């Protein structure tokens, strides 16, 4: 149907690829551990929105520009790397802040970000990574018949299935991380250092993206 073949293989492969750790998973886990499952889900929804942008762009052929133009790839790569590094630096600079209820400094909690900013962070972290666009161009067409009547529609359908499964995983990860943090009674200072460790990983990932080559 719609020129799509081996759908079950596509679904299984997509789930396995979503489970692989990366900057998206790190962001979700850091936000869930420090601000609860709602913050983690906000990051996950932002990541899903960014993924949908990549899928739409690939279906329309815009991502092909990144695959063929070294200049376009380099520009997006450096913007994305700079943003990821900036996110990492922000996490490294996180500090403990006393709550507005007058708790002493020893009971302070890490500064919280508004959900809309967490959503935007997830969205930009994903959409500014040109490797995601190239991934969809390389992976999804393998499951579309060469003679499909409407290839863009088939691409959108497969991409939406991939993103839906990814959202199930990401939101599940957010809830599980928040639950585990609550059960383990993660202290504010531990949450703060988790934020900083994630920030360091983000800086490393940003540097890796900046040094990546177009394939």
CSV table of C-alpha atoms in Angstrom, one decimal:
chain,number,residue,atom,x,y,z
A,1,UNK,CA,0.0,0.0,0.0
A,2,UNK,CA,1.3,3.5,-1.0
A,3,UNK,CA,4.3,1.8,-2.4
A,4,UNK,CA,5.6,0.8,1.0
A,5,UNK,CA,7.2,-2.6,1.6
A,6,UNK,CA,8.6,-4.5,4.6
A,7,UNK,CA,6.6,-2.3,7.0
A,8,UNK,CA,7.2,-4.5,10.0
A,9,UNK,CA,10.9,-4.6,9.4
A,10,UNK,CA,10.8,-0.8,9.2
A,11,UNK,CA,9.0,-0.5,12.5
A,12,UNK,CA,11.4,-2.8,14.3
A,13,UNK,CA,14.5,-1.1,12.8
A,14,UNK,CA,13.0,2.3,13.7
A,15,UNK,CA,12.4,1.2,17.3
A,16,UNK,CA,16.0,-0.1,17.6
A,17,UNK,CA,17.4,3.1,16.2
A,18,UNK,CA,15.3,5.3,18.6
A,19,UNK,CA,16.6,3.3,21.6
A,20,UNK,CA,20.2,4.1,20.7
A,21,UNK,CA,21.5,6.8,23.1
A,22,UNK,CA,22.2,10.3,21.7
A,23,UNK,CA,21.8,14.0,22.5
A,24,UNK,CA,18.0,13.6,22.4
A,25,UNK,CA,18.0,10.9,25.1
A,26,UNK,CA,20.5,12.8,27.2
A,27,UNK,CA,18.4,16.0,27.1
A,28,UNK,CA,15.2,14.1,28.1
A,29,UNK,CA,16.8,12.2,30.9
A,30,UNK,CA,18.5,15.4,32.3
A,31,UNK,CA,15.2,17.4,32.3
A,32,UNK,CA,13.2,14.5,33.8
A,33,UNK,CA,15.8,13.9,36.6
A,34,UNK,CA,16.0,17.5,37.5
A,35,UNK,CA,12.5,18.9,36.9
A,36,UNK,CA,10.2,15.8,36.7
A,37,UNK,CA,8.4,13.9,33.9
A,38,UNK,CA,6.5,16.9,32.6
A,39,UNK,CA,9.8,18.6,31.7
A,40,UNK,CA,11.1,15.4,30.1
A,41,UNK,CA,8.0,15.1,28.1
A,42,UNK,CA,8.2,18.7,27.0
A,43,UNK,CA,11.7,18.0,25.7
A,44,UNK,CA,10.5,14.9,24.0
A,45,UNK,CA,7.7,16.7,22.2
A,46,UNK,CA,10.1,19.4,21.1
A,47,UNK,CA,12.4,16.6,19.7
A,48,UNK,CA,9.3,15.1,17.9
A,49,UNK,CA,8.4,18.4,16.4
A,50,UNK,CA,12.0,18.8,15.1
A,51,UNK,CA,11.9,15.3,13.7
A,52,UNK,CA,8.7,16.1,11.9
A,53,UNK,CA,10.4,19.1,10.3
A,54,UNK,CA,13.2,16.8,9.0
A,55,UNK,CA,10.6,14.3,7.6
A,56,UNK,CA,8.6,17.0,5.9
A,57,UNK,CA,11.8,18.6,4.4
A,58,UNK,CA,13.0,15.2,3.2
A,59,UNK,CA,9.7,14.4,1.6
A,60,UNK,CA,9.7,17.8,-0.2
A,61,UNK,CA,13.3,17.3,-1.3
A,62,UNK,CA,14.8,20.1,0.7
A,63,UNK,CA,17.0,17.7,2.7
A,64,UNK,CA,18.6,16.6,-0.6
A,65,UNK,CA,20.2,20.1,-0.7
A,66,UNK,CA,22.1,19.1,2.5
A,67,UNK,CA,23.2,15.9,0.9
A,68,UNK,CA,24.5,17.6,-2.3
A,69,UNK,CA,25.6,21.1,-1.2
A,70,UNK,CA,28.8,21.2,1.0
A,71,UNK,CA,28.1,24.8,1.8
A,72,UNK,CA,24.5,24.3,3.0
A,73,UNK,CA,25.6,21.3,5.1
A,74,UNK,CA,28.5,23.2,6.6
A,75,UNK,CA,26.3,26.2,7.6
A,76,UNK,CA,23.7,24.0,9.2
A,77,UNK,CA,26.3,21.9,10.9
A,78,UNK,CA,28.1,24.8,12.5
A,79,UNK,CA,24.8,26.5,13.6
A,80,UNK,CA,23.7,23.2,15.1
A,81,UNK,CA,27.0,22.5,16.8
A,82,UNK,CA,27.1,26.0,18.2
A,83,UNK,CA,23.6,25.7,19.7
A,84,UNK,CA,24.3,22.2,21.2
A,85,UNK,CA,27.6,23.6,22.8
A,86,UNK,CA,25.6,26.6,24.1
A,87,UNK,CA,23.1,24.3,25.7
A,88,UNK,CA,26.0,22.4,27.3
A,89,UNK,CA,27.5,25.5,28.7
A,90,UNK,CA,24.1,26.6,30.1
A,91,UNK,CA,23.9,23.2,31.9
A,92,UNK,CA,27.4,23.5,33.2
A,93,UNK,CA,26.6,26.9,34.6
A,94,UNK,CA,23.5,25.6,36.4
A,95,UNK,CA,23.4,26.5,40.1
A,96,UNK,CA,21.3,25.7,43.1
A,97,UNK,CA,18.6,28.2,43.9
A,98,UNK,CA,16.6,28.5,47.1
A,99,UNK,CA,12.8,28.1,46.5
A,100,UNK,CA,10.4,31.0,46.9
A,101,UNK,CA,8.9,29.5,50.0
A,102,UNK,CA,11.9,30.5,52.0
A,103,UNK,CA,13.7,27.1,52.3
A,104,UNK,CA,17.3,27.4,53.6
A,105,UNK,CA,20.1,27.1,51.1
A,106,UNK,CA,20.8,23.5,52.1
A,107,UNK,CA,17.3,22.6,50.7
A,108,UNK,CA,17.6,24.6,47.6
A,109,UNK,CA,16.7,23.0,44.2
A,110,UNK,CA,18.3,23.5,40.8
A,111,UNK,CA,16.9,26.4,38.8
A,112,UNK,CA,13.9,25.2,36.7
A,113,UNK,CA,13.3,26.1,33.0
A,114,UNK,CA,9.8,26.9,31.7
A,115,UNK,CA,8.3,24.1,29.7
A,116,UNK,CA,8.1,26.2,26.6
A,117,UNK,CA,11.9,26.8,26.7
A,118,UNK,CA,12.5,23.1,27.3
A,119,UNK,CA,10.3,22.3,24.3
A,120,UNK,CA,12.3,24.9,22.2
A,121,UNK,CA,15.5,23.4,23.4
A,122,UNK,CA,14.5,19.9,22.3
A,123,UNK,CA,13.2,21.2,19.0
A,124,UNK,CA,16.4,23.2,18.1
A,125,UNK,CA,18.7,20.5,19.3
A,126,UNK,CA,17.1,18.1,16.8
A,127,UNK,CA,16.2,20.4,13.9
A,128,UNK,CA,19.7,22.0,13.7
A,129,UNK,CA,21.4,18.6,13.3
A,130,UNK,CA,22.0,18.0,9.6
A,131,UNK,CA,22.9,14.3,10.3
A,132,UNK,CA,19.2,13.7,11.2
A,133,UNK,CA,18.2,15.0,7.8
A,134,UNK,CA,20.7,12.8,6.0
A,135,UNK,CA,19.6,9.8,8.1
A,136,UNK,CA,16.0,10.1,6.8
A,137,UNK,CA,17.3,10.4,3.3
A,138,UNK,CA,19.3,7.3,3.6
A,139,UNK,CA,17.0,5.1,5.7
A,140,UNK,CA,13.4,5.7,4.7
A,141,UNK,CA,13.7,5.3,0.9
A,142,UNK,CA,14.9,1.7,1.4
A,143,UNK,CA,11.2,0.8,2.3
A,144,UNK,CA,9.6,2.6,-0.7
A,145,UNK,CA,9.1,0.8,-4.0
A,146,UNK,CA,11.0,2.3,-6.9
A,147,UNK,CA,7.7,2.4,-8.9
A,148,UNK,CA,5.6,4.0,-6.1
A,149,UNK,CA,3.0,6.4,-7.6
A,150,UNK,CA,3.5,9.0,-4.8
A,151,UNK,CA,6.9,8.7,-3.2
A,152,UNK,CA,6.6,11.9,-1.1
A,153,UNK,CA,3.3,10.6,0.5
A,154,UNK,CA,5.0,7.2,1.2
A,155,UNK,CA,7.9,9.0,2.7
A,156,UNK,CA,5.6,11.1,5.0
A,157,UNK,CA,3.7,8.0,6.1
A,158,UNK,CA,6.9,6.1,7.0
A,159,UNK,CA,8.4,9.1,8.6
A,160,UNK,CA,5.3,9.7,10.7
A,161,UNK,CA,5.3,6.1,11.9
A,162,UNK,CA,9.0,6.4,12.8
A,163,UNK,CA,8.3,9.6,14.7
A,164,UNK,CA,5.3,8.2,16.5
A,165,UNK,CA,7.3,5.2,17.7
A,166,UNK,CA,10.1,7.5,18.7
A,167,UNK,CA,7.7,9.6,20.8
A,168,UNK,CA,6.5,6.5,22.6
A,169,UNK,CA,10.1,5.7,23.5
A,170,UNK,CA,11.0,9.3,24.4
A,171,UNK,CA,8.0,10.0,26.6
A,172,UNK,CA,8.4,6.5,28.2
A,173,UNK,CA,12.1,7.4,28.9
A,174,UNK,CA,11.0,10.7,30.5
A,175,UNK,CA,8.5,9.1,32.8
A,176,UNK,CA,10.8,6.2,33.7
A,177,UNK,CA,13.7,8.6,34.5
A,178,UNK,CA,11.5,10.8,36.7
A,179,UNK,CA,10.1,7.8,38.5
A,180,UNK,CA,13.5,6.3,39.1
A,181,UNK,CA,14.8,9.7,40.3
A,182,UNK,CA,11.9,10.0,42.8
A,183,UNK,CA,12.4,6.4,44.0
A,184,UNK,CA,16.1,6.9,44.5
A,185,UNK,CA,15.4,10.2,46.1
A,186,UNK,CA,17.9,12.1,44.0
A,187,UNK,CA,19.2,15.0,46.1
A,188,UNK,CA,19.3,18.6,44.6
A,189,UNK,CA,23.1,18.5,44.6
A,190,UNK,CA,23.1,15.2,42.7
A,191,UNK,CA,20.6,16.5,40.3
A,192,UNK,CA,22.8,19.6,39.8
A,193,UNK,CA,25.8,17.5,39.0
A,194,UNK,CA,23.8,15.3,36.6
A,195,UNK,CA,22.8,18.5,34.8
A,196,UNK,CA,26.5,19.5,34.6
A,197,UNK,CA,27.6,16.1,33.4
A,198,UNK,CA,25.0,16.2,30.7
A,199,UNK,CA,26.2,19.7,29.8
A,200,UNK,CA,29.7,18.3,29.4
A,201,UNK,CA,28.4,15.5,27.1
A,202,UNK,CA,26.5,18.1,25.1
A,203,UNK,CA,29.7,20.1,24.5
A,204,UNK,CA,31.5,16.9,23.4
A,205,UNK,CA,28.6,16.1,21.1
A,206,UNK,CA,28.6,19.6,19.7
A,207,UNK,CA,32.3,19.4,19.0
A,208,UNK,CA,31.8,16.0,17.3
A,209,UNK,CA,29.1,17.4,15.1
A,210,UNK,CA,31.3,20.4,14.2
A,211,UNK,CA,34.1,18.0,13.1
A,212,UNK,CA,31.8,15.6,11.2
A,213,UNK,CA,32.0,15.3,7.4
A,214,UNK,CA,29.3,15.2,4.8
A,215,UNK,CA,28.6,11.7,3.5
